[in-house]
Amino acid sequence: MKIRHNIFFIAMIWVLMASCKPSVPSEYIQPSDMEDILYDYHLAGGMALNTDYPERNYDDRLYRLAVLKKYHVTEADFDSSMVYYMRHTERMHDIMKRVEDRMNNEARAVGADVYDNSESEVMVGDTASIWHGESNVVLIPNEPYNHHSFIITPDTTFHNGDRIIFKFNAQFLYQDGMRDGIAMLAVRFKNDSVGTRMMHMSSANRYTLEVADTQEKGIKEIRGFFFLSRDANSSSTTLKVMVINNISMLRFHEKKKEQEAAPKDSISMKQPIDSARNLPVLPPDPSAVAVPAPEAMPDPSLRKN
């Protein structure tokens, strides 16, 4: 009975601790509603991404205002709620993690683990998808939620001379401040040399990083990361989110062109050359009839009288 009493007492303590966790004040948008709004914000940004520049920024704002209207939320209410959540970084991270999970679940439902072959139609060679991580990553400029790294270990399908092609979309949900996302791809070769590519991202677009094993040493390891910088001159309590989606990585091995066969009537390079006329020396024709050389005519000056 004493053991049961102790277990009951411990369980009551956990319940009380959970109930004492402060909730979001009622004047702000609640976490579940904020999750829905930010998820639709992401979808709105994706639709704007398909718009030709420079109309893209206008459509981006138009679509996001439509999201607020859908949830009957004013810009003022949204802004004040974002101030609260950005001051409580862990709450904001929890919301964005659920948004990220929804995006990845949706991507898996439509088979995002199979790369789009249309992107590699112009390639002639062995192409395979090697990305097995999440298709979507959401970052905010607050440590430790401002970076995402990955490591890929090659398998037996890799060849010397392979090229690694890393592609992804970047979206920015920003109320103000400078946008500065960073992506890096590093490939370590079997001789321990390293090839790297890095780029800064500041607008919604499709990005590509490539590293090739030009010396045909073989690939030992692939590493990389995404990072969202923080603008020290902007407000720390406004919405700043970078969404990386449609992530794919391809291993491409170009097929070497086969040596073209020489035409039957072509002249072999091993055939002897007449250096005087710079022409090949043809072999004798066995069917030709030998004609004896004419006898030499006597010299008239040597004729006897």
Tab-separated table of C-alpha atoms in Angstrom:
chain	number	residue	atom	x	y	z
A	1	MET	CA	0.000	0.000	0.000
A	2	LYS	CA	2.857	2.380	0.798
A	3	ILE	CA	4.417	1.829	-2.671
A	4	ARG	CA	1.070	2.547	-4.357
A	5	HIS	CA	0.687	5.689	-2.263
A	6	ASN	CA	4.129	6.912	-3.346
A	7	ILE	CA	3.375	6.264	-7.022
A	8	PHE	CA	0.083	8.157	-6.697
A	9	PHE	CA	1.861	11.039	-4.980
A	10	ILE	CA	4.508	11.273	-7.751
A	11	ALA	CA	1.812	11.177	-10.439
A	12	MET	CA	-0.061	14.022	-8.741
A	13	ILE	CA	3.139	16.109	-8.686
A	14	TRP	CA	3.568	15.639	-12.462
A	15	VAL	CA	-0.053	16.632	-13.062
A	16	LEU	CA	0.338	19.754	-10.959
A	17	MET	CA	3.558	20.691	-12.719
A	18	ALA	CA	1.896	20.336	-16.097
A	19	SER	CA	-1.105	22.373	-15.024
A	20	CYS	CA	1.149	25.129	-13.700
A	21	LYS	CA	2.792	25.651	-17.110
A	22	PRO	CA	1.760	29.127	-18.208
A	23	SER	CA	-0.542	29.261	-21.218
A	24	VAL	CA	-0.547	31.818	-24.011
A	25	PRO	CA	-2.540	34.900	-22.932
A	26	SER	CA	-5.983	35.053	-24.517
A	27	GLU	CA	-5.311	38.379	-26.296
A	28	TYR	CA	-2.807	36.632	-28.582
A	29	ILE	CA	-3.402	34.088	-31.330
A	30	GLN	CA	-3.337	30.640	-29.745
A	31	PRO	CA	-0.636	28.111	-30.790
A	32	SER	CA	-2.929	25.834	-32.824
A	33	ASP	CA	-4.358	28.772	-34.762
A	34	MET	CA	-0.906	30.283	-35.266
A	35	GLU	CA	0.281	26.933	-36.628
A	36	ASP	CA	-2.537	26.921	-39.211
A	37	ILE	CA	-1.819	30.518	-40.225
A	38	LEU	CA	1.916	29.965	-40.662
A	39	TYR	CA	1.312	26.739	-42.587
A	40	ASP	CA	-0.974	28.586	-44.992
A	41	TYR	CA	1.608	31.386	-45.116
A	42	HIS	CA	4.026	28.800	-46.464
A	43	LEU	CA	1.504	27.660	-49.089
A	44	ALA	CA	0.886	31.282	-50.072
A	45	GLY	CA	4.620	31.819	-50.497
A	46	GLY	CA	4.772	28.749	-52.724
A	47	MET	CA	2.061	30.146	-54.984
A	48	ALA	CA	3.840	33.484	-55.173
A	49	LEU	CA	7.042	31.653	-56.110
A	50	ASN	CA	5.390	30.594	-59.368
A	51	THR	CA	4.739	34.232	-60.274
A	52	ASP	CA	7.096	36.021	-62.622
A	53	TYR	CA	9.347	38.602	-61.020
A	54	PRO	CA	8.766	41.566	-60.230
A	55	GLU	CA	5.073	40.808	-59.548
A	56	ARG	CA	6.184	38.101	-57.088
A	57	ASN	CA	6.524	40.416	-54.045
A	58	TYR	CA	3.115	41.964	-54.703
A	59	ASP	CA	1.427	38.572	-55.017
A	60	ASP	CA	3.238	37.302	-51.928
A	61	ARG	CA	1.733	40.041	-49.779
A	62	LEU	CA	-1.673	39.657	-51.446
A	63	TYR	CA	-1.803	35.905	-50.754
A	64	ARG	CA	-0.759	36.347	-47.125
A	65	LEU	CA	-3.384	39.002	-46.517
A	66	ALA	CA	-5.879	36.469	-47.877
A	67	VAL	CA	-4.639	33.974	-45.254
A	68	LEU	CA	-5.301	36.440	-42.419
A	69	LYS	CA	-8.745	37.119	-43.851
A	70	LYS	CA	-9.432	33.371	-43.966
A	71	TYR	CA	-8.818	33.107	-40.200
A	72	HIS	CA	-10.545	36.424	-39.384
A	73	VAL	CA	-7.316	37.908	-38.024
A	74	THR	CA	-6.235	41.509	-38.520
A	75	GLU	CA	-2.660	42.498	-39.315
A	76	ALA	CA	-2.476	44.273	-35.952
A	77	ASP	CA	-3.518	41.104	-34.080
A	78	PHE	CA	-1.037	39.028	-36.053
A	79	ASP	CA	1.807	41.489	-35.460
A	80	SER	CA	1.202	41.703	-31.721
A	81	SER	CA	1.010	37.904	-31.488
A	82	MET	CA	4.289	37.559	-33.353
A	83	VAL	CA	5.937	39.927	-30.873
A	84	TYR	CA	4.835	37.588	-28.094
A	85	TYR	CA	5.985	34.392	-29.811
A	86	MET	CA	9.344	35.776	-30.919
A	87	ARG	CA	9.986	36.797	-27.313
A	88	HIS	CA	9.136	33.237	-26.261
A	89	THR	CA	11.437	31.450	-28.703
A	90	GLU	CA	10.683	27.930	-27.486
A	91	ARG	CA	6.981	28.387	-28.155
A	92	MET	CA	7.722	29.745	-31.603
A	93	HIS	CA	10.057	26.829	-32.313
A	94	ASP	CA	7.404	24.316	-31.211
A	95	ILE	CA	4.900	25.874	-33.605
A	96	MET	CA	7.342	25.895	-36.523
A	97	LYS	CA	8.362	22.284	-35.777
A	98	ARG	CA	4.716	21.218	-36.125
A	99	VAL	CA	4.483	23.208	-39.364
A	100	GLU	CA	7.609	21.439	-40.605
A	101	ASP	CA	6.154	18.028	-39.659
A	102	ARG	CA	2.953	18.797	-41.577
A	103	MET	CA	4.958	19.798	-44.632
A	104	ASN	CA	7.045	16.618	-44.492
A	105	ASN	CA	4.004	14.396	-43.986
A	106	GLU	CA	2.363	15.975	-46.999
A	107	ALA	CA	5.535	15.545	-49.043
A	108	ARG	CA	5.768	11.858	-48.131
A	109	ALA	CA	2.102	11.372	-49.003
A	110	VAL	CA	2.754	12.503	-52.578
A	111	GLY	CA	6.005	10.531	-52.875
A	112	ALA	CA	8.570	13.294	-52.410
A	113	ASP	CA	11.278	10.671	-51.806
A	114	VAL	CA	11.273	10.029	-55.569
A	115	TYR	CA	13.156	12.789	-57.359
A	116	ASP	CA	11.696	14.617	-60.318
A	117	ASN	CA	13.338	13.011	-63.352
A	118	SER	CA	12.371	15.961	-65.547
A	119	GLU	CA	15.178	17.970	-63.927
A	120	SER	CA	17.755	15.550	-65.281
A	121	GLU	CA	16.379	14.825	-68.739
A	122	VAL	CA	19.328	16.601	-70.355
A	123	MET	CA	21.798	14.393	-68.486
A	124	VAL	CA	23.231	11.382	-70.266
A	125	GLY	CA	24.443	8.904	-67.686
A	126	ASP	CA	23.711	7.167	-64.406
A	127	THR	CA	21.550	9.397	-62.181
A	128	ALA	CA	20.192	8.431	-58.749
A	129	SER	CA	18.536	10.200	-55.820
A	130	ILE	CA	20.678	10.023	-52.660
A	131	TRP	CA	18.691	12.368	-50.390
A	132	HIS	CA	16.936	10.427	-47.608
A	133	GLY	CA	16.408	13.271	-45.132
A	134	GLU	CA	13.364	15.446	-44.648
A	135	SER	CA	12.054	17.285	-47.694
A	136	ASN	CA	11.362	20.464	-45.694
A	137	VAL	CA	13.286	22.420	-43.057
A	138	VAL	CA	12.036	25.470	-41.127
A	139	LEU	CA	14.492	27.819	-39.384
A	140	ILE	CA	14.165	30.943	-37.240
A	141	PRO	CA	17.153	33.275	-36.501
A	142	ASN	CA	17.360	32.314	-32.842
A	143	GLU	CA	19.916	29.840	-31.533
A	144	PRO	CA	19.793	26.856	-31.510
A	145	TYR	CA	16.953	26.857	-34.051
A	146	ASN	CA	18.811	28.709	-36.811
A	147	HIS	CA	20.681	25.829	-38.460
A	148	HIS	CA	20.199	22.338	-39.874
A	149	SER	CA	23.052	20.019	-40.893
A	150	PHE	CA	23.274	16.655	-42.667
A	151	ILE	CA	25.776	13.870	-43.427
A	152	ILE	CA	25.552	11.337	-46.270
A	153	THR	CA	27.819	8.283	-46.494
A	154	PRO	CA	28.304	6.938	-50.035
A	155	ASP	CA	27.417	3.339	-50.851
A	156	THR	CA	28.666	0.893	-53.468
A	157	THR	CA	26.694	2.604	-56.242
A	158	PHE	CA	29.078	5.593	-56.217
A	159	HIS	CA	31.783	5.772	-58.894
A	160	ASN	CA	34.967	7.730	-59.365
A	161	GLY	CA	34.147	10.926	-61.223
A	162	ASP	CA	30.612	11.325	-59.822
A	163	ARG	CA	28.978	14.748	-59.607
A	164	ILE	CA	26.750	15.731	-56.644
A	165	ILE	CA	23.810	18.032	-57.462
A	166	PHE	CA	21.987	19.598	-54.486
A	167	LYS	CA	18.692	21.403	-55.188
A	168	PHE	CA	16.091	23.089	-52.983
A	169	ASN	CA	13.578	25.927	-52.777
A	170	ALA	CA	13.943	28.788	-50.294
A	171	GLN	CA	11.087	30.908	-48.941
A	172	PHE	CA	11.237	33.746	-46.450
A	173	LEU	CA	8.385	34.713	-44.111
A	174	TYR	CA	9.690	38.100	-42.999
A	175	GLN	CA	7.969	41.170	-41.622
A	176	ASP	CA	11.148	43.273	-41.711
A	177	GLY	CA	14.926	43.071	-41.703
A	178	MET	CA	17.538	41.728	-44.080
A	179	ARG	CA	17.069	38.199	-45.358
A	180	ASP	CA	20.265	36.159	-45.310
A	181	GLY	CA	20.095	32.396	-45.574
A	182	ILE	CA	23.210	30.297	-46.200
A	183	ALA	CA	23.508	26.855	-47.792
A	184	MET	CA	26.748	24.862	-47.939
A	185	LEU	CA	27.684	21.575	-49.630
A	186	ALA	CA	31.034	19.881	-48.873
A	187	VAL	CA	32.289	16.671	-50.501
A	188	ARG	CA	35.288	14.838	-49.035
A	189	PHE	CA	37.156	12.676	-51.529
A	190	LYS	CA	39.069	9.477	-50.792
A	191	ASN	CA	42.406	11.296	-50.826
A	192	ASP	CA	40.946	13.538	-48.047
A	193	SER	CA	40.783	16.620	-50.250
A	194	VAL	CA	37.514	18.572	-49.978
A	195	GLY	CA	35.382	20.344	-52.570
A	196	THR	CA	32.885	22.919	-51.267
A	197	ARG	CA	30.158	25.194	-52.598
A	198	MET	CA	28.364	27.860	-50.542
A	199	MET	CA	25.751	30.467	-51.400
A	200	HIS	CA	23.737	33.212	-49.707
A	201	MET	CA	19.982	33.348	-50.280
A	202	SER	CA	17.846	36.445	-49.888
A	203	SER	CA	14.791	35.808	-52.080
A	204	ALA	CA	12.276	33.080	-52.810
A	205	ASN	CA	13.779	30.961	-55.561
A	206	ARG	CA	15.071	27.563	-56.672
A	207	TYR	CA	18.750	27.065	-55.806
A	208	THR	CA	21.402	24.568	-56.927
A	209	LEU	CA	24.828	23.613	-55.549
A	210	GLU	CA	27.160	21.229	-57.392
A	211	VAL	CA	30.462	19.546	-56.512
A	212	ALA	CA	32.185	17.180	-58.972
A	213	ASP	CA	34.904	14.564	-58.472
A	214	THR	CA	36.908	16.006	-61.340
A	215	GLN	CA	40.102	14.120	-60.413
A	216	GLU	CA	38.178	10.818	-60.182
A	217	LYS	CA	39.436	10.028	-56.675
A	218	GLY	CA	36.104	8.722	-55.401
A	219	ILE	CA	33.738	10.263	-52.825
A	220	LYS	CA	34.239	9.460	-49.136
A	221	GLU	CA	31.605	11.642	-47.436
A	222	ILE	CA	29.045	14.363	-48.153
A	223	ARG	CA	28.206	17.055	-45.596
A	224	GLY	CA	26.249	20.298	-45.621
A	225	PHE	CA	24.046	22.690	-43.699
A	226	PHE	CA	21.425	25.429	-43.877
A	227	PHE	CA	21.848	28.517	-41.700
A	228	LEU	CA	19.693	31.610	-41.099
A	229	SER	CA	21.616	34.715	-40.085
A	230	ARG	CA	20.214	37.275	-37.687
A	231	ASP	CA	20.084	40.936	-38.665
A	232	ALA	CA	21.342	42.849	-35.640
A	233	ASN	CA	19.849	46.103	-36.945
A	234	SER	CA	16.256	44.829	-37.176
A	235	SER	CA	13.655	44.026	-34.548
A	236	SER	CA	14.041	40.761	-32.665
A	237	THR	CA	10.277	40.450	-32.095
A	238	THR	CA	8.963	40.331	-35.677
A	239	LEU	CA	8.305	37.319	-37.866
A	240	LYS	CA	11.508	35.968	-39.442
A	241	VAL	CA	11.304	32.440	-40.831
A	242	MET	CA	13.201	30.676	-43.617
A	243	VAL	CA	11.524	27.653	-45.174
A	244	ILE	CA	13.651	25.219	-47.197
A	245	ASN	CA	11.491	22.788	-49.160
A	246	ASN	CA	11.570	20.383	-52.108
A	247	ILE	CA	15.058	19.291	-51.077
A	248	SER	CA	16.726	16.806	-53.428
A	249	MET	CA	20.248	15.518	-54.011
A	250	LEU	CA	21.352	13.607	-57.086
A	251	ARG	CA	24.431	11.525	-57.779
A	252	PHE	CA	25.260	11.807	-61.470
A	253	HIS	CA	27.834	9.721	-63.317
A	254	GLU	CA	28.447	10.748	-66.900
A	255	LYS	CA	28.870	7.949	-69.418
A	256	LYS	CA	32.047	8.242	-71.410
A	257	LYS	CA	31.545	8.349	-75.163
A	258	GLU	CA	32.554	5.169	-76.913
A	259	GLN	CA	35.262	5.487	-79.496
A	260	GLU	CA	33.681	5.642	-82.912
A	261	ALA	CA	34.551	2.799	-85.251
A	262	ALA	CA	36.524	3.806	-88.338
A	263	PRO	CA	34.680	3.484	-91.701
A	264	LYS	CA	35.519	0.469	-93.785
A	265	ASP	CA	36.956	2.548	-96.627
A	266	SER	CA	39.093	4.695	-94.321
A	267	ILE	CA	42.874	4.441	-94.358
A	268	SER	CA	44.523	2.882	-91.353
A	269	MET	CA	46.862	5.132	-89.400
A	270	LYS	CA	49.375	2.272	-89.434
A	271	GLN	CA	49.585	2.356	-93.234
A	272	PRO	CA	52.979	3.621	-94.549
A	273	ILE	CA	53.101	7.176	-95.850
A	274	ASP	CA	54.965	8.483	-98.877
A	275	SER	CA	56.771	11.386	-97.250
A	276	ALA	CA	57.597	13.024	-100.590
A	277	ARG	CA	53.977	13.393	-101.651
A	278	ASN	CA	52.375	13.038	-98.190
A	279	LEU	CA	50.186	10.232	-99.534
A	280	PRO	CA	49.642	6.693	-98.290
A	281	VAL	CA	51.598	3.962	-100.001
A	282	LEU	CA	49.026	1.611	-101.464
A	283	PRO	CA	49.701	-2.130	-101.511
A	284	PRO	CA	50.243	-3.790	-104.893
A	285	ASP	CA	47.183	-5.030	-106.718
A	286	PRO	CA	47.553	-8.820	-107.137
A	287	SER	CA	45.205	-8.799	-110.158
A	288	ALA	CA	47.380	-6.358	-112.118
A	289	VAL	CA	49.452	-7.747	-115.040
A	290	ALA	CA	53.155	-6.993	-114.838
A	291	VAL	CA	54.397	-5.064	-117.876
A	292	PRO	CA	58.096	-5.414	-118.654
A	293	ALA	CA	60.077	-2.220	-118.732
A	294	PRO	CA	61.017	-1.054	-122.287
A	295	GLU	CA	64.590	-1.639	-123.387
A	296	ALA	CA	66.853	1.334	-123.221
A	297	MET	CA	67.432	3.100	-126.547
A	298	PRO	CA	71.116	3.234	-127.668
A	299	ASP	CA	72.886	6.532	-127.476
A	300	PRO	CA	73.178	7.954	-131.062
A	301	SER	CA	76.553	9.478	-130.285
A	302	LEU	CA	77.920	6.000	-129.698
A	303	ARG	CA	76.729	4.625	-133.083
A	304	LYS	CA	79.519	3.183	-135.161
A	305	ASN	CA	80.100	4.489	-138.644
